[in-house]
mmCIF file of C-alpha atoms in Angstrom:
data_model
loop_
_atom_site.group_PDB
_atom_site.id
_atom_site.type_symbol
_atom_site.label_atom_id
_atom_site.label_comp_id
_atom_site.label_asym_id
_atom_site.label_seq_id
_atom_site.Cartn_x
_atom_site.Cartn_y
_atom_site.Cartn_z
ATOM 1 C CA MET A 30 0.000 0.000 0.000
ATOM 2 C CA LEU A 31 1.375 3.415 -0.964
ATOM 3 C CA LEU A 32 0.023 6.704 0.261
ATOM 4 C CA ARG A 33 0.574 10.036 -1.361
ATOM 5 C CA LEU A 34 0.988 13.282 0.473
ATOM 6 C CA SER A 35 -2.062 15.477 0.276
ATOM 7 C CA SER A 36 -1.653 19.087 -0.727
ATOM 8 C CA ARG A 37 -2.142 20.044 2.932
ATOM 9 C CA THR A 38 1.006 18.230 4.023
ATOM 10 C CA ILE A 39 3.313 20.209 1.780
ATOM 11 C CA HIS A 40 4.037 23.669 3.128
ATOM 12 C CA ARG A 41 4.174 26.214 0.343
ATOM 13 C CA LEU A 42 7.381 28.113 0.913
ATOM 14 C CA PRO A 43 7.232 31.876 0.517
ATOM 15 C CA VAL A 44 8.736 33.452 -2.555
ATOM 16 C CA LEU A 45 10.957 36.321 -1.485
ATOM 17 C CA GLN A 46 10.280 39.320 -3.688
ATOM 18 C CA MET A 47 11.996 42.697 -3.800
ATOM 19 C CA ALA A 48 10.469 46.108 -3.371
ATOM 20 C CA THR A 49 10.528 48.375 -6.375
ATOM 21 C CA GLY A 50 12.513 51.063 -4.526
ATOM 22 C CA SER A 51 16.269 51.537 -4.523
ATOM 23 C CA ARG A 52 18.407 48.414 -4.706
ATOM 24 C CA PHE A 53 21.231 47.598 -2.348
ATOM 25 C CA ASN A 54 23.986 46.163 -4.521
ATOM 26 C CA ALA A 55 26.651 44.379 -2.513
ATOM 27 C CA THR A 56 28.251 40.997 -2.205
ATOM 28 C CA LEU A 57 27.002 38.609 0.458
ATOM 29 C CA ALA A 58 30.342 39.006 2.208
ATOM 30 C CA THR A 59 29.568 42.656 3.004
ATOM 31 C CA LEU A 60 25.773 42.607 2.904
ATOM 32 C CA PHE A 61 24.012 43.875 6.024
ATOM 33 C CA LYS A 62 27.210 44.630 7.968
ATOM 34 C CA SER A 63 27.133 48.424 7.856
ATOM 35 C CA CYS A 64 24.916 51.181 6.528
ATOM 36 C CA PRO A 65 25.582 51.848 2.813
ATOM 37 C CA SER A 66 25.175 55.594 3.428
ATOM 38 C CA CYS A 67 26.698 56.529 6.795
ATOM 39 C CA HIS A 68 28.777 53.343 7.123
ATOM 40 C CA GLN A 69 27.823 52.899 10.756
ATOM 41 C CA PRO A 70 27.274 49.333 12.019
ATOM 42 C CA LEU A 71 23.709 48.127 11.500
ATOM 43 C CA THR A 72 21.650 46.952 14.452
ATOM 44 C CA SER A 73 20.371 43.896 12.581
ATOM 45 C CA SER A 74 20.863 41.810 9.459
ATOM 46 C CA VAL A 75 18.753 44.066 7.209
ATOM 47 C CA PRO A 76 19.942 47.290 5.513
ATOM 48 C CA ALA A 77 17.776 49.627 7.614
ATOM 49 C CA CYS A 78 19.662 52.383 9.436
ATOM 50 C CA ASN A 79 17.719 54.497 11.919
ATOM 51 C CA LYS A 80 20.774 56.675 12.533
ATOM 52 C CA CYS A 81 20.768 58.328 9.112
ATOM 53 C CA GLY A 82 17.373 57.217 7.813
ATOM 54 C CA THR A 83 18.624 54.943 5.035
ATOM 55 C CA ILE A 84 16.736 51.809 4.082
ATOM 56 C CA LYS A 85 17.429 49.624 1.071
ATOM 57 C CA ALA A 86 15.741 46.638 -0.563
ATOM 58 C CA ILE A 87 17.289 43.200 -0.302
ATOM 59 C CA PRO A 88 18.589 41.638 -3.545
ATOM 60 C CA ARG A 89 16.379 38.934 -4.993
ATOM 61 C CA ASP A 90 18.957 36.152 -4.636
ATOM 62 C CA VAL A 91 19.544 36.520 -0.887
ATOM 63 C CA ASN A 92 18.315 33.372 0.851
ATOM 64 C CA CYS A 93 16.405 33.024 4.106
ATOM 65 C CA TYR A 94 19.542 32.309 6.130
ATOM 66 C CA ASN A 95 21.316 35.454 4.984
ATOM 67 C CA ILE A 96 18.241 37.626 5.505
ATOM 68 C CA LEU A 97 18.452 36.777 9.196
ATOM 69 C CA GLY A 98 22.229 37.141 9.276
ATOM 70 C CA LEU A 99 23.004 33.430 9.346
ATOM 71 C CA PRO A 100 25.762 32.001 7.161
ATOM 72 C CA TYR A 101 24.218 29.624 4.646
ATOM 73 C CA GLU A 102 25.779 26.224 4.228
ATOM 74 C CA PRO A 103 24.102 23.387 2.288
ATOM 75 C CA HIS A 104 24.287 21.177 5.367
ATOM 76 C CA LYS A 105 22.917 23.781 7.796
ATOM 77 C CA PHE A 106 19.805 22.082 9.184
ATOM 78 C CA THR A 107 20.096 22.390 12.950
ATOM 79 C CA LEU A 108 19.627 25.933 14.242
ATOM 80 C CA ASP A 109 19.632 27.558 17.664
ATOM 81 C CA GLU A 110 15.947 28.482 18.014
ATOM 82 C CA LEU A 111 16.572 31.230 20.586
ATOM 83 C CA ASP A 112 19.268 32.816 18.422
ATOM 84 C CA LEU A 113 17.001 32.598 15.374
ATOM 85 C CA ARG A 114 14.136 34.284 17.235
ATOM 86 C CA ASN A 115 16.393 37.067 18.518
ATOM 87 C CA ARG A 116 17.735 37.730 15.026
ATOM 88 C CA PHE A 117 14.178 37.916 13.725
ATOM 89 C CA ARG A 118 13.110 40.377 16.391
ATOM 90 C CA ARG A 119 16.096 42.654 15.807
ATOM 91 C CA ALA A 120 15.503 42.639 12.051
ATOM 92 C CA GLN A 121 11.785 43.342 12.427
ATOM 93 C CA ALA A 122 12.444 46.167 14.873
ATOM 94 C CA ALA A 123 14.847 47.776 12.391
ATOM 95 C CA CYS A 124 12.550 47.647 9.361
ATOM 96 C CA HIS A 125 9.045 47.713 10.843
ATOM 97 C CA PRO A 126 6.902 49.933 8.572
ATOM 98 C CA ASP A 127 5.612 51.982 11.511
ATOM 99 C CA THR A 128 9.177 53.134 12.140
ATOM 100 C CA TRP A 129 9.508 54.459 8.600
ATOM 101 C CA THR A 130 6.134 56.092 7.904
ATOM 102 C CA SER A 131 7.489 59.550 8.726
ATOM 103 C CA ARG A 132 10.387 59.137 6.294
ATOM 104 C CA GLY A 133 8.422 59.185 3.069
ATOM 105 C CA ALA A 134 6.318 56.846 0.927
ATOM 106 C CA ASP A 135 9.289 55.249 -0.866
ATOM 107 C CA ASN A 136 11.021 54.316 2.365
ATOM 108 C CA THR A 137 7.756 53.011 3.811
ATOM 109 C CA GLU A 138 7.251 50.811 0.761
ATOM 110 C CA VAL A 139 10.737 49.351 1.082
ATOM 111 C CA ALA A 140 10.201 48.842 4.830
ATOM 112 C CA GLN A 141 6.968 46.947 4.181
ATOM 113 C CA GLU A 142 8.723 44.644 1.734
ATOM 114 C CA LEU A 143 11.714 44.113 4.036
ATOM 115 C CA SER A 144 9.398 43.347 6.944
ATOM 116 C CA SER A 145 7.547 40.796 4.816
ATOM 117 C CA GLN A 146 10.791 39.161 3.687
ATOM 118 C CA VAL A 147 12.107 38.969 7.243
ATOM 119 C CA ASN A 148 8.872 37.387 8.439
ATOM 120 C CA ASN A 149 8.835 34.904 5.559
ATOM 121 C CA ALA A 150 12.442 33.945 6.241
ATOM 122 C CA TYR A 151 11.708 33.385 9.925
ATOM 123 C CA GLN A 152 8.571 31.354 9.299
ATOM 124 C CA THR A 153 10.514 29.179 6.855
ATOM 125 C CA LEU A 154 13.454 28.494 9.176
ATOM 126 C CA ARG A 155 11.749 28.262 12.567
ATOM 127 C CA ASN A 156 9.980 24.981 11.781
ATOM 128 C CA PRO A 157 12.205 21.936 11.085
ATOM 129 C CA LEU A 158 9.858 20.635 8.375
ATOM 130 C CA THR A 159 9.655 23.877 6.381
ATOM 131 C CA ARG A 160 13.388 24.386 6.955
ATOM 132 C CA LEU A 161 14.106 20.984 5.432
ATOM 133 C CA GLN A 162 11.735 21.653 2.540
ATOM 134 C CA TYR A 163 13.604 24.893 1.899
ATOM 135 C CA LEU A 164 17.011 23.185 1.975
ATOM 136 C CA LEU A 165 15.766 20.471 -0.370
ATOM 137 C CA GLU A 166 14.449 23.105 -2.754
ATOM 138 C CA LEU A 167 17.738 25.020 -2.676
ATOM 139 C CA ASN A 168 19.601 21.827 -3.464
ATOM 140 C CA GLY A 169 17.415 20.673 -6.334
ATOM 141 C CA VAL A 170 15.430 17.913 -4.610
ATOM 142 C CA PRO A 171 12.093 19.583 -3.786
ATOM 143 C CA MET A 172 9.267 17.818 -2.016
ATOM 144 C CA ASP A 173 5.923 17.534 -3.792
ATOM 145 C CA GLU A 174 2.376 16.494 -2.941
ATOM 146 C CA THR A 175 2.776 13.490 -5.245
ATOM 147 C CA ASP A 176 5.618 12.080 -3.116
ATOM 148 C CA LYS A 177 4.838 8.643 -1.691
ATOM 149 C CA ILE A 178 5.995 6.687 1.319
ATOM 150 C CA ASP A 179 6.805 3.003 0.962
ATOM 151 C CA ASP A 180 8.021 2.147 4.490
ATOM 152 C CA MET A 181 5.217 -0.231 5.448
ATOM 153 C CA GLU A 182 6.124 -0.435 9.130
ATOM 154 C CA PHE A 183 6.229 3.343 9.493
ATOM 155 C CA LEU A 184 3.019 3.711 7.493
ATOM 156 C CA SER A 185 1.271 1.141 9.657
ATOM 157 C CA ASP A 186 2.280 3.021 12.805
ATOM 158 C CA VAL A 187 0.977 6.299 11.400
ATOM 159 C CA LEU A 188 -2.352 4.783 10.347
ATOM 160 C CA MET A 189 -2.750 3.175 13.774
ATOM 161 C CA ALA A 190 -2.008 6.490 15.494
ATOM 162 C CA ARG A 191 -4.554 8.303 13.351
ATOM 163 C CA GLY A 192 -7.147 5.609 14.027
ATOM 164 C CA THR A 193 -6.542 5.770 17.772
ATOM 165 C CA ILE A 194 -7.077 9.528 17.757
ATOM 166 C CA GLU A 195 -10.263 9.256 15.701
ATOM 167 C CA GLU A 196 -11.732 6.670 18.101
ATOM 168 C CA ALA A 197 -10.365 8.178 21.323
ATOM 169 C CA GLU A 198 -12.809 8.801 24.139
ATOM 170 C CA SER A 199 -10.474 10.616 26.495
ATOM 171 C CA ILE A 200 -7.750 13.219 26.274
ATOM 172 C CA GLU A 201 -5.376 10.775 27.969
ATOM 173 C CA GLU A 202 -5.610 8.464 24.980
ATOM 174 C CA VAL A 203 -4.802 11.310 22.606
ATOM 175 C CA ASP A 204 -1.925 12.569 24.746
ATOM 176 C CA ALA A 205 -0.426 9.073 24.796
ATOM 177 C CA VAL A 206 -0.447 9.005 20.980
ATOM 178 C CA VAL A 207 1.089 12.479 20.827
ATOM 179 C CA GLU A 208 3.864 11.481 23.215
ATOM 180 C CA GLU A 209 4.709 8.426 21.109
ATOM 181 C CA THR A 210 4.511 10.487 17.940
ATOM 182 C CA ASN A 211 6.867 13.118 19.357
ATOM 183 C CA ASP A 212 9.379 10.378 20.132
ATOM 184 C CA LYS A 213 9.194 9.309 16.497
ATOM 185 C CA MET A 214 9.717 12.898 15.382
ATOM 186 C CA LYS A 215 12.851 13.192 17.523
ATOM 187 C CA THR A 216 14.229 10.068 15.877
ATOM 188 C CA VAL A 217 13.465 11.346 12.382
ATOM 189 C CA LEU A 218 14.954 14.760 13.183
ATOM 190 C CA LYS A 219 18.192 13.176 14.343
ATOM 191 C CA LEU A 220 18.314 11.075 11.168
ATOM 192 C CA THR A 221 17.571 14.159 9.075
ATOM 193 C CA GLU A 222 20.405 16.068 10.718
ATOM 194 C CA GLU A 223 22.821 13.265 9.824
ATOM 195 C CA LEU A 224 21.576 13.005 6.247
ATOM 196 C CA VAL A 225 21.744 16.743 5.630
ATOM 197 C CA ALA A 226 25.230 16.887 7.138
ATOM 198 C CA LYS A 227 26.289 14.344 4.512
ATOM 199 C CA GLN A 228 24.290 16.255 1.882
ATOM 200 C CA ASP A 229 22.344 13.078 1.149
ATOM 201 C CA TRP A 230 19.384 14.969 -0.265
ATOM 202 C CA VAL A 231 17.509 11.923 -1.531
ATOM 203 C CA GLY A 232 17.671 10.366 1.929
ATOM 204 C CA ALA A 233 16.773 13.687 3.565
ATOM 205 C CA LYS A 234 13.729 13.957 1.320
ATOM 206 C CA LYS A 235 12.527 10.529 2.465
ATOM 207 C CA ALA A 236 12.956 11.658 6.058
ATOM 208 C CA GLY A 237 11.029 14.825 5.209
ATOM 209 C CA ILE A 238 8.118 12.773 3.903
ATOM 210 C CA GLN A 239 8.046 10.892 7.201
ATOM 211 C CA MET A 240 8.050 14.222 9.031
ATOM 212 C CA THR A 241 4.952 15.324 7.124
ATOM 213 C CA TYR A 242 3.052 12.208 8.184
ATOM 214 C CA ILE A 243 4.103 12.653 11.813
ATOM 215 C CA ASP A 244 3.067 16.298 11.594
ATOM 216 C CA GLY A 245 -0.308 15.113 10.294
ATOM 217 C CA VAL A 246 -0.821 12.948 13.375
ATOM 218 C CA ASN A 247 -0.092 15.882 15.681
ATOM 219 C CA LYS A 248 -2.496 18.088 13.739
ATOM 220 C CA ALA A 249 -5.176 15.413 14.046
ATOM 221 C CA ALA A 250 -4.647 15.426 17.820
ATOM 222 C CA VAL A 251 -5.011 19.229 17.942
ATOM 223 C CA GLU A 252 -8.201 18.995 15.903
ATOM 224 C CA TRP A 253 -9.616 16.303 18.213
ATOM 225 C CA LYS A 254 -9.028 18.497 21.247
ATOM 226 C CA ARG A 255 -10.532 21.520 19.512
ATOM 227 C CA ASN A 256 -13.742 19.606 18.799
ATOM 228 C CA ARG A 257 -14.205 18.323 22.336
#
């Protein structure tokens, strides 16, 4: 028996677009280090300087890692969640549109686009599943809703977990399934980390498909609790 991923299990990754305002042309080695106008150090990873009032759009080819000031490496899967969140907050504080409304319509437009890009980058990287999907896409092995899983033992466990949740009569039953499912996710995440470190993208994609099914079980548990 083979199951395909439904369209709901594949997270659609955001496409990072540029604002139509002025462009910030620089290499990634110098991008976001200092203000392009006053040359003072920036407070975050985005080219928004509140000292001199300069804000620039991010080049189209800058990836989610670089937007948040993280060095991108093909095998960079594991991230420090606290560090990631702090980088996001600093970047959003620097380019939040409300900060730039008094500096003219053009600057406000660029700020809105920067803020959107920063948010999209954070939402992509904060979740291990969307982070893996992004890495797979960057490395030419994207996940798709037509992907199938052929590990019969894993599939049987997932179907049993879903069935238990559907027939559960108490929250304790559901919590027990969630606990077991979270243990499975930890195992898959560890495997994924090893596969990505070796840049085994085919293997990482298979692990990603398993992650989507595990994620589906957890979502089913949330839905069960919501309907109680």
